[in-house]
Amino acid sequence: MPGSLIATPQGEKPIETLVINDEVLTVGGRSEKLVWVGKSHCCVRPNRPDDLAGWPIRIRAGAIADHLPHTDLLVTAEHCIFMNGGLIPARMLVNGVSVMWDRNIHSYEYFHIETETHTIISANGLFTESYFDTGDRRAFRQTGQIATLRSIQKNWDKDAAAPLLTSRSQTEAAWKAIATRAGIEGFEAFTTTDPALHLILPDGTRLYPSRQSGGYVIFTLPTPVRSLRLVSRANRPCDVKGPYIDDRRTLGVLIRDVLLFDASRTRKVTDHLVPPEPTSGWMTDETQGQGWTDGDAALHLNTEGPSTLALEIIGGGPYSLSQPASQIRWAG
């Protein structure tokens, strides 16, 4: 964001003053010319999850190591910090104390500076990345002189200055090291394994399971039903297990079989297996033959009378009972 100080051969300069052909210093002490400078504007949408709302992330002075950064640094959620030999999105390092969502800023401009090849630069003394074009260049307005860009959309595996680190095995240690410096012992959500599973009928009636049998949750439908909603608790793994988990899907329950016993016949319902509609509440799973709800999924049954619905639930939870701000466990 404006005010961030970028290392150049002439000393640190605010990012908003840099123009095409200016030189910046890289992690290896080399100079690289800027080939493009872009600017965009963000209006925060506070009703969305923090990492999707647009809140900027404030990295406090000394959060990463002594004097790193040397002053508070403000970046966007997906901007990467160079740590442990790779680039980690800032959102995966948030601990609420030394790396935090800045909810005092609801609207802001932010800048990207691009070198000929993707490289590691210094912002407020902290190693971070130059702009990496993965397809979002049109979201930015070019500043200064017009640049002729020969580059095409980049690939992390082939074109990045360092590996993108997003797996838990790569990011949890970095998160814990930063948290420890801030006096935080860990991340601990108050959870339950109960999905609070129920159906909502077309007239708004809530229908709870009548029993469980052989791995199936059984519902008794007393009247003909064309369609209904399958509702449960739902959480994103990154909110329940920690921000160093790069899984931002809202997951309710994982279902393998849906069986309907209607009059004298038994049939399978496959709403959870067909390519899901955006508003269906279903999402496909990595394993074929099963699907996740997002906590509110549609089932189309078209029954002609009283019937029995059996759901084979094979996954889900834990589900958070606490707000993210209360999930920090302090040392001592």
Coordinates of C-alpha atoms in Angstrom, one line a residue:
M1 CA 0.0 0.0 0.0
P2 CA 1.1 3.6 -0.3
G3 CA 4.0 4.5 2.0
S4 CA 5.6 1.1 1.7
L5 CA 9.4 1.7 1.3
I6 CA 11.0 -0.2 -1.5
A7 CA 14.8 -0.8 -1.5
T8 CA 16.5 0.9 -4.5
P9 CA 20.2 1.6 -5.3
Q10 CA 19.5 5.1 -4.1
G11 CA 17.9 4.0 -0.9
E12 CA 14.3 3.3 0.1
K13 CA 11.6 5.0 -1.8
P14 CA 7.8 5.0 -1.3
I15 CA 6.2 2.6 -3.7
E16 CA 3.8 5.2 -5.1
T17 CA 6.8 7.3 -6.3
L18 CA 8.3 4.5 -8.5
V19 CA 7.9 4.6 -12.2
I20 CA 8.9 2.4 -15.2
N21 CA 12.7 2.2 -15.7
D22 CA 13.4 2.9 -12.1
E23 CA 15.7 0.3 -10.5
V24 CA 15.0 -1.7 -7.4
L25 CA 17.3 -4.0 -5.3
T26 CA 16.7 -7.7 -5.2
V27 CA 17.4 -10.2 -2.5
G28 CA 20.8 -10.9 -4.0
G29 CA 21.8 -7.3 -4.1
R30 CA 21.3 -6.9 -7.9
S31 CA 19.5 -4.0 -9.5
E32 CA 16.4 -4.7 -11.7
K33 CA 14.5 -2.2 -13.8
L34 CA 10.8 -1.8 -13.5
V35 CA 8.9 -2.7 -16.7
W36 CA 5.4 -2.0 -15.4
V37 CA 3.8 -0.1 -12.4
G38 CA 0.1 -0.7 -11.7
K39 CA -2.4 0.7 -9.2
S40 CA -5.8 -0.5 -8.1
H41 CA -8.5 0.5 -5.6
C42 CA -10.2 -1.7 -3.1
C43 CA -13.4 -1.2 -1.2
V44 CA -13.7 -3.7 1.6
R45 CA -16.9 -5.9 1.7
P46 CA -17.1 -6.5 5.5
N47 CA -19.9 -9.1 5.2
R48 CA -17.5 -11.6 3.6
P49 CA -14.8 -13.7 5.3
D50 CA -11.8 -11.7 6.3
D51 CA -9.5 -13.1 3.5
L52 CA -12.1 -12.5 0.8
A53 CA -13.5 -9.2 2.1
G54 CA -10.5 -7.1 1.0
W55 CA -9.1 -6.1 4.4
P56 CA -5.4 -5.2 4.1
I57 CA -3.0 -7.1 6.3
R58 CA -0.8 -5.2 8.7
I59 CA 2.5 -6.8 9.4
R60 CA 3.8 -5.2 12.6
A61 CA 7.4 -3.9 12.9
G62 CA 9.5 -6.8 14.1
A63 CA 6.8 -9.4 13.5
I64 CA 9.0 -11.7 11.3
A65 CA 12.4 -11.1 13.0
D66 CA 14.2 -8.3 14.7
H67 CA 13.6 -5.1 12.6
L68 CA 11.8 -7.2 10.0
P69 CA 9.9 -5.3 8.8
H70 CA 11.5 -2.2 10.3
T71 CA 8.1 -0.4 10.3
D72 CA 4.6 -1.7 9.9
L73 CA 3.9 -3.0 6.4
L74 CA 0.5 -3.1 4.8
V75 CA -0.2 -5.6 2.0
T76 CA -3.1 -7.4 0.4
A77 CA -4.2 -10.9 1.4
E78 CA -2.6 -12.7 -1.6
H79 CA 0.7 -10.8 -1.6
C80 CA 3.5 -13.2 -0.7
I81 CA 6.2 -12.9 1.9
F82 CA 9.6 -14.6 1.3
M83 CA 10.2 -17.1 4.1
N84 CA 11.8 -20.5 4.4
G85 CA 13.0 -20.5 0.9
G86 CA 9.6 -19.8 -0.7
L87 CA 6.7 -17.3 -1.0
I88 CA 3.8 -17.6 1.5
P89 CA 0.6 -15.6 0.9
A90 CA 0.2 -13.1 3.7
R91 CA -3.2 -14.4 4.7
M92 CA -1.7 -17.7 5.8
L93 CA 0.5 -15.9 8.3
V94 CA -2.3 -13.9 10.1
N95 CA -2.3 -14.4 13.9
G96 CA -4.4 -11.4 14.9
V97 CA -1.6 -9.8 16.9
S98 CA 1.6 -9.2 14.9
V99 CA 0.1 -10.1 11.5
M100 CA -3.4 -8.9 11.5
W101 CA -6.4 -7.8 9.4
D102 CA -6.5 -4.0 9.6
R103 CA -10.2 -3.4 10.0
N104 CA -9.7 0.4 10.3
I105 CA -9.1 0.7 6.6
H106 CA -12.3 0.3 4.5
S107 CA -11.1 1.7 1.2
Y108 CA -7.6 2.0 -0.2
E109 CA -5.3 2.1 -3.2
Y110 CA -2.5 -0.5 -3.6
F111 CA 0.4 -0.8 -6.0
H112 CA 2.3 -3.5 -7.9
I113 CA 5.7 -3.1 -9.5
E114 CA 7.0 -5.5 -12.1
T115 CA 10.5 -6.4 -13.1
E116 CA 11.5 -8.2 -16.3
T117 CA 11.5 -11.5 -14.4
H118 CA 9.7 -12.3 -11.1
T119 CA 12.1 -11.4 -8.3
I120 CA 12.4 -10.9 -4.5
I121 CA 12.5 -7.3 -3.4
S122 CA 12.5 -5.5 -0.1
A123 CA 9.5 -3.6 1.4
N124 CA 10.1 -1.9 4.7
G125 CA 13.1 -4.2 5.0
L126 CA 11.0 -7.4 4.6
F127 CA 11.6 -9.6 1.6
T128 CA 8.5 -9.9 -0.6
E129 CA 7.8 -10.3 -4.3
S130 CA 7.6 -8.1 -7.3
Y131 CA 4.4 -8.3 -9.4
F132 CA 3.7 -11.8 -10.8
D133 CA 1.2 -11.8 -13.7
T134 CA -1.0 -14.8 -13.1
G135 CA -3.9 -13.3 -15.0
D136 CA -5.1 -10.3 -13.0
R137 CA -3.2 -7.5 -14.7
R138 CA -6.4 -6.0 -16.0
A139 CA -7.5 -5.3 -12.4
F140 CA -4.8 -2.6 -12.3
R141 CA -4.5 0.8 -13.9
Q142 CA -1.0 1.5 -15.3
T143 CA 0.7 4.5 -13.9
G144 CA 3.2 6.8 -15.6
Q145 CA 4.5 6.1 -19.1
I146 CA 3.0 3.4 -21.3
A147 CA 4.9 0.1 -21.2
T148 CA 5.1 -2.5 -24.0
L149 CA 4.9 -5.9 -22.3
R150 CA 6.1 -9.0 -24.1
S151 CA 5.2 -11.3 -21.3
I152 CA 2.2 -13.6 -21.2
Q153 CA 0.4 -15.0 -18.2
K154 CA 3.0 -16.6 -15.9
N155 CA 3.2 -20.0 -14.3
W156 CA 4.3 -20.6 -10.7
D157 CA 6.2 -23.7 -11.5
K158 CA 8.2 -22.3 -14.4
D159 CA 8.4 -18.6 -13.9
A160 CA 8.4 -17.7 -10.2
A161 CA 11.5 -16.4 -8.4
A162 CA 10.8 -18.9 -5.6
P163 CA 8.3 -21.7 -4.9
L164 CA 4.8 -20.8 -3.8
L165 CA 4.4 -22.4 -0.4
T166 CA 0.7 -23.2 0.5
S167 CA 0.7 -26.7 2.0
R168 CA 0.4 -27.1 5.7
S169 CA 3.8 -28.9 5.9
Q170 CA 5.3 -25.7 4.4
T171 CA 3.3 -23.0 6.1
E172 CA 2.5 -24.1 9.7
A173 CA 6.1 -23.9 10.9
A174 CA 6.3 -20.3 9.5
W175 CA 3.1 -19.3 11.2
K176 CA 4.2 -20.8 14.5
A177 CA 7.5 -19.1 14.5
I178 CA 5.8 -15.7 13.9
A179 CA 3.2 -16.5 16.5
T180 CA 5.8 -17.4 19.1
R181 CA 7.5 -14.1 18.7
A182 CA 4.1 -12.4 19.4
G183 CA 3.6 -14.5 22.6
I184 CA 1.0 -16.8 21.0
E185 CA 1.2 -20.5 21.8
G186 CA -1.1 -21.7 19.1
F187 CA -4.4 -21.7 17.3
E188 CA -7.3 -23.5 19.0
A189 CA -10.9 -23.2 17.9
F190 CA -13.7 -24.4 20.2
T191 CA -15.4 -27.1 18.1
T192 CA -18.1 -29.8 18.0
T193 CA -18.4 -32.9 15.8
D194 CA -22.2 -32.6 15.7
P195 CA -23.2 -31.3 12.3
A196 CA -26.8 -30.5 13.6
L197 CA -28.1 -32.1 10.4
H198 CA -31.7 -31.5 9.5
L199 CA -34.0 -31.0 6.5
I200 CA -36.0 -27.9 5.7
L201 CA -39.2 -28.7 3.8
P202 CA -40.8 -26.4 1.3
D203 CA -43.2 -24.9 3.9
G204 CA -40.2 -24.1 6.2
T205 CA -40.7 -27.0 8.5
R206 CA -37.5 -28.4 10.1
L207 CA -37.3 -32.1 10.1
Y208 CA -34.7 -33.9 12.2
P209 CA -33.4 -37.5 11.8
S210 CA -35.6 -40.2 13.1
R211 CA -32.7 -42.6 13.6
Q212 CA -29.3 -43.8 12.4
S213 CA -28.6 -47.3 11.0
G214 CA -25.7 -49.0 9.3
G215 CA -23.8 -45.7 8.7
Y216 CA -26.9 -44.0 7.4
V217 CA -28.8 -41.0 8.9
I218 CA -32.6 -41.7 8.4
F219 CA -35.3 -39.1 7.8
T220 CA -39.0 -39.9 7.7
L221 CA -40.9 -37.7 5.2
P222 CA -44.6 -37.7 6.1
T223 CA -45.9 -36.1 2.9
P224 CA -45.1 -35.8 -0.8
V225 CA -42.0 -33.7 -1.4
R226 CA -40.7 -32.3 -4.6
S227 CA -37.5 -30.8 -3.2
L228 CA -36.0 -29.8 0.1
R229 CA -32.8 -28.5 1.7
L230 CA -30.3 -30.5 3.6
V231 CA -28.9 -28.1 6.3
S232 CA -26.0 -28.5 8.7
R233 CA -23.2 -26.7 10.4
A234 CA -20.5 -25.7 8.0
N235 CA -17.0 -24.3 8.3
R236 CA -13.9 -23.5 6.3
P237 CA -10.9 -25.6 7.3
C238 CA -8.7 -22.5 7.3
D239 CA -11.0 -21.0 10.0
V240 CA -11.2 -24.1 12.2
K241 CA -7.7 -25.6 11.9
G242 CA -5.7 -22.4 11.3
P243 CA -4.9 -19.9 8.6
Y244 CA -2.0 -22.0 7.5
I245 CA -4.5 -24.4 6.0
D246 CA -5.0 -23.4 2.4
D247 CA -8.6 -24.8 2.2
R248 CA -11.2 -22.0 2.0
R249 CA -14.1 -24.1 1.0
T250 CA -17.2 -23.9 3.2
L251 CA -17.8 -27.6 4.1
G252 CA -20.9 -29.1 5.6
V253 CA -21.1 -32.8 5.4
L254 CA -19.6 -35.3 2.9
I255 CA -22.1 -37.7 1.5
R256 CA -21.6 -40.9 -0.5
D257 CA -25.1 -42.4 -1.0
V258 CA -28.5 -40.9 -0.9
L259 CA -31.3 -43.5 -0.9
L260 CA -35.0 -42.8 -1.2
F261 CA -37.5 -45.4 -0.1
D262 CA -40.7 -44.3 -1.8
A263 CA -43.8 -46.5 -1.7
S264 CA -42.7 -49.9 -3.0
R265 CA -39.4 -48.9 -4.7
T266 CA -35.9 -47.8 -3.7
R267 CA -34.0 -45.4 -5.8
K268 CA -30.7 -43.4 -5.6
V269 CA -30.7 -39.6 -5.6
T270 CA -27.6 -38.2 -7.3
D271 CA -27.9 -34.4 -6.8
H272 CA -24.5 -34.5 -5.0
L273 CA -22.8 -36.4 -7.9
V274 CA -23.8 -34.4 -11.0
P275 CA -21.9 -31.3 -11.9
P276 CA -23.2 -28.8 -9.3
E277 CA -25.1 -25.7 -10.1
P278 CA -23.7 -22.5 -8.4
T279 CA -26.7 -22.2 -6.1
S280 CA -27.2 -25.9 -5.4
G281 CA -25.1 -26.0 -2.2
W282 CA -23.1 -29.0 -3.5
M283 CA -19.5 -29.3 -4.5
T284 CA -17.6 -32.2 -5.9
D285 CA -15.0 -34.0 -3.8
E286 CA -11.5 -35.3 -4.9
T287 CA -12.9 -38.8 -4.7
Q288 CA -15.4 -39.9 -7.2
G289 CA -18.9 -41.0 -6.0
Q290 CA -19.2 -38.5 -3.1
G291 CA -19.9 -34.8 -2.6
W292 CA -19.8 -32.1 0.0
T293 CA -22.6 -29.8 1.0
D294 CA -21.8 -26.2 1.9
G295 CA -24.2 -26.4 4.8
D296 CA -27.3 -25.8 2.8
A297 CA -27.8 -28.1 -0.2
A298 CA -30.8 -28.9 -2.4
L299 CA -32.2 -32.4 -2.8
H300 CA -34.8 -33.1 -5.6
L301 CA -36.9 -36.1 -4.6
N302 CA -40.3 -35.9 -6.3
T303 CA -41.9 -38.3 -3.9
E304 CA -45.6 -39.2 -4.4
G305 CA -46.4 -40.0 -0.8
P306 CA -44.8 -40.7 2.6
S307 CA -41.2 -41.9 2.2
T308 CA -37.9 -42.5 3.9
L309 CA -34.7 -40.7 3.1
A310 CA -31.3 -42.3 4.0
L311 CA -28.1 -40.4 3.8
E312 CA -24.6 -42.0 4.1
I313 CA -22.5 -39.4 5.9
I314 CA -18.8 -40.2 5.6
G315 CA -17.2 -36.9 6.6
G316 CA -17.6 -33.5 8.1
G317 CA -16.4 -31.3 10.9
P318 CA -15.1 -30.4 13.3
Y319 CA -17.3 -27.3 13.3
S320 CA -16.3 -24.1 15.1
L321 CA -18.3 -22.8 18.0
S322 CA -16.0 -19.7 18.4
Q323 CA -15.2 -16.6 16.5
P324 CA -11.7 -16.4 14.9
A325 CA -10.7 -13.6 17.2
S326 CA -11.1 -15.9 20.2
Q327 CA -9.1 -18.8 18.7
I328 CA -5.7 -17.6 19.7
R329 CA -4.1 -19.5 22.6
W330 CA -1.6 -17.3 24.5
A331 CA 1.7 -18.6 25.8
G332 CA 1.8 -18.9 29.6

